[in-house]
């Protein structure tokens, strides 16, 4: 039986490009497949990227604002956000380490579930 990697797409929203790199390294070192999309400026760009990359999880490193309607547009994808201040994301974290620990916990529960790419 082969273990497949959890696939996470990381995007930056309303924040300097390169902000998600440290989180991507933490996840990669923990055995997660990371796709770094860079800075995306609209919810539509996030949705299109997620549709193209077919992630198990979409992580948004955000600044002062956050994408509107992302959860509704991607109901099959787990979402999380990292940033300061209040967030409407169900899984919102203040630090990169908290987000990485959450992803590691998700991985332990989904590693045996085939992704849509395999089904």
Short mmCIF file of C-alpha atoms in Angstrom, two decimals:
data_model
loop_
_atom_site.label_atom_id
_atom_site.label_comp_id
_atom_site.label_asym_id
_atom_site.label_seq_id
_atom_site.Cartn_x
_atom_site.Cartn_y
_atom_site.Cartn_z
CA UNK A 1 0.00 0.00 0.00
CA UNK A 2 1.40 3.38 -0.96
CA UNK A 3 0.87 6.56 0.98
CA UNK A 4 0.02 9.53 -1.11
CA UNK A 5 0.99 13.03 -0.14
CA UNK A 6 -1.57 15.54 1.04
CA UNK A 7 -1.71 18.27 -1.62
CA UNK A 8 -1.86 21.85 -0.33
CA UNK A 9 -2.03 24.98 -2.48
CA UNK A 10 -0.73 28.11 -0.73
CA UNK A 11 -1.72 31.55 -1.95
CA UNK A 12 -1.13 35.07 -0.70
CA UNK A 13 -4.02 37.52 -0.61
CA UNK A 14 -3.53 41.23 0.11
CA UNK A 15 -0.01 40.67 1.44
CA UNK A 16 3.56 40.83 0.11
CA UNK A 17 4.59 38.08 -2.27
CA UNK A 18 6.77 35.47 -0.60
CA UNK A 19 4.93 35.54 2.72
CA UNK A 20 3.73 31.94 2.37
CA UNK A 21 7.18 30.54 1.58
CA UNK A 22 8.03 29.82 5.22
CA UNK A 23 4.73 27.97 5.70
CA UNK A 24 5.37 26.00 2.52
CA UNK A 25 8.76 24.92 3.84
CA UNK A 26 7.26 23.80 7.16
CA UNK A 27 4.65 21.72 5.34
CA UNK A 28 7.12 20.30 2.84
CA UNK A 29 9.44 19.23 5.66
CA UNK A 30 6.45 17.49 7.26
CA UNK A 31 5.82 15.42 4.11
CA UNK A 32 3.10 17.52 2.46
CA UNK A 33 3.03 18.25 -1.27
CA UNK A 34 2.96 22.05 -1.55
CA UNK A 35 2.00 24.11 -4.58
CA UNK A 36 2.91 27.76 -4.10
CA UNK A 37 0.75 29.99 -6.27
CA UNK A 38 2.19 33.34 -5.21
CA UNK A 39 0.09 36.46 -4.76
CA UNK A 40 -3.46 36.33 -6.06
CA UNK A 41 -5.65 39.41 -5.93
CA UNK A 42 -9.21 38.15 -6.35
CA UNK A 43 -11.44 35.34 -5.16
CA UNK A 44 -11.89 34.31 -8.79
CA UNK A 45 -8.12 33.81 -9.18
CA UNK A 46 -8.06 31.66 -6.03
CA UNK A 47 -10.97 29.55 -7.31
CA UNK A 48 -9.40 29.05 -10.75
CA UNK A 49 -6.07 28.09 -9.19
CA UNK A 50 -7.76 25.56 -6.90
CA UNK A 51 -9.70 24.09 -9.82
CA UNK A 52 -6.51 23.69 -11.85
CA UNK A 53 -4.33 22.29 -9.06
CA UNK A 54 -6.99 20.04 -7.41
CA UNK A 55 -5.72 20.45 -3.84
CA UNK A 56 -6.92 18.66 -0.74
CA UNK A 57 -6.45 21.95 1.14
CA UNK A 58 -6.22 25.58 0.04
CA UNK A 59 -4.29 27.84 2.40
CA UNK A 60 -4.55 31.61 2.18
CA UNK A 61 -1.93 33.79 3.84
CA UNK A 62 -3.78 37.06 4.11
CA UNK A 63 -3.22 40.66 5.02
CA UNK A 64 -5.90 43.05 6.22
CA UNK A 65 -8.60 41.70 3.90
CA UNK A 66 -9.66 38.21 2.91
CA UNK A 67 -11.35 36.73 -0.15
CA UNK A 68 -15.15 36.94 -0.11
CA UNK A 69 -17.21 33.85 -0.92
CA UNK A 70 -14.29 31.44 -1.22
CA UNK A 71 -15.87 28.70 0.91
CA UNK A 72 -19.06 28.80 -1.14
CA UNK A 73 -17.14 28.64 -4.42
CA UNK A 74 -15.03 25.65 -3.30
CA UNK A 75 -17.27 23.47 -1.10
CA UNK A 76 -15.18 20.31 -1.63
CA UNK A 77 -11.85 21.86 -0.62
CA UNK A 78 -10.71 22.33 2.97
CA UNK A 79 -9.70 25.95 3.55
CA UNK A 80 -7.54 27.71 6.07
CA UNK A 81 -6.26 31.23 6.51
CA UNK A 82 -3.25 32.66 8.27
CA UNK A 83 -3.20 36.30 9.23
CA UNK A 84 -3.65 38.88 11.93
CA UNK A 85 -7.06 40.04 13.05
CA UNK A 86 -10.51 38.50 12.83
CA UNK A 87 -11.37 36.11 10.04
CA UNK A 88 -14.52 34.52 8.66
CA UNK A 89 -12.58 31.37 7.77
CA UNK A 90 -13.60 28.35 9.85
CA UNK A 91 -9.93 27.43 10.16
CA UNK A 92 -8.13 30.70 10.87
CA UNK A 93 -4.71 30.90 12.48
CA UNK A 94 -2.53 33.70 13.78
CA UNK A 95 0.81 32.03 13.11
CA UNK A 96 2.36 29.86 10.44
CA UNK A 97 3.22 27.21 13.04
CA UNK A 98 -0.44 26.89 14.13
CA UNK A 99 -1.48 26.45 10.51
CA UNK A 100 1.24 23.84 9.88
CA UNK A 101 0.17 21.88 12.97
CA UNK A 102 -3.46 21.91 11.80
CA UNK A 103 -2.47 20.64 8.33
CA UNK A 104 -0.43 17.86 9.94
CA UNK A 105 -3.50 16.81 11.91
CA UNK A 106 -5.63 16.77 8.76
CA UNK A 107 -3.00 14.69 7.02
CA UNK A 108 -3.18 11.97 9.64
CA UNK A 109 -6.91 11.61 8.99
CA UNK A 110 -6.92 11.76 5.19
CA UNK A 111 -3.73 10.04 4.09
CA UNK A 112 -5.51 6.79 3.18
CA UNK A 113 -8.36 8.53 1.32
CA UNK A 114 -7.73 8.72 -2.42
CA UNK A 115 -7.95 12.18 -3.95
CA UNK A 116 -10.27 13.08 -6.81
CA UNK A 117 -7.28 12.69 -9.14
CA UNK A 118 -7.22 8.97 -8.29
CA UNK A 119 -10.94 8.20 -8.00
#
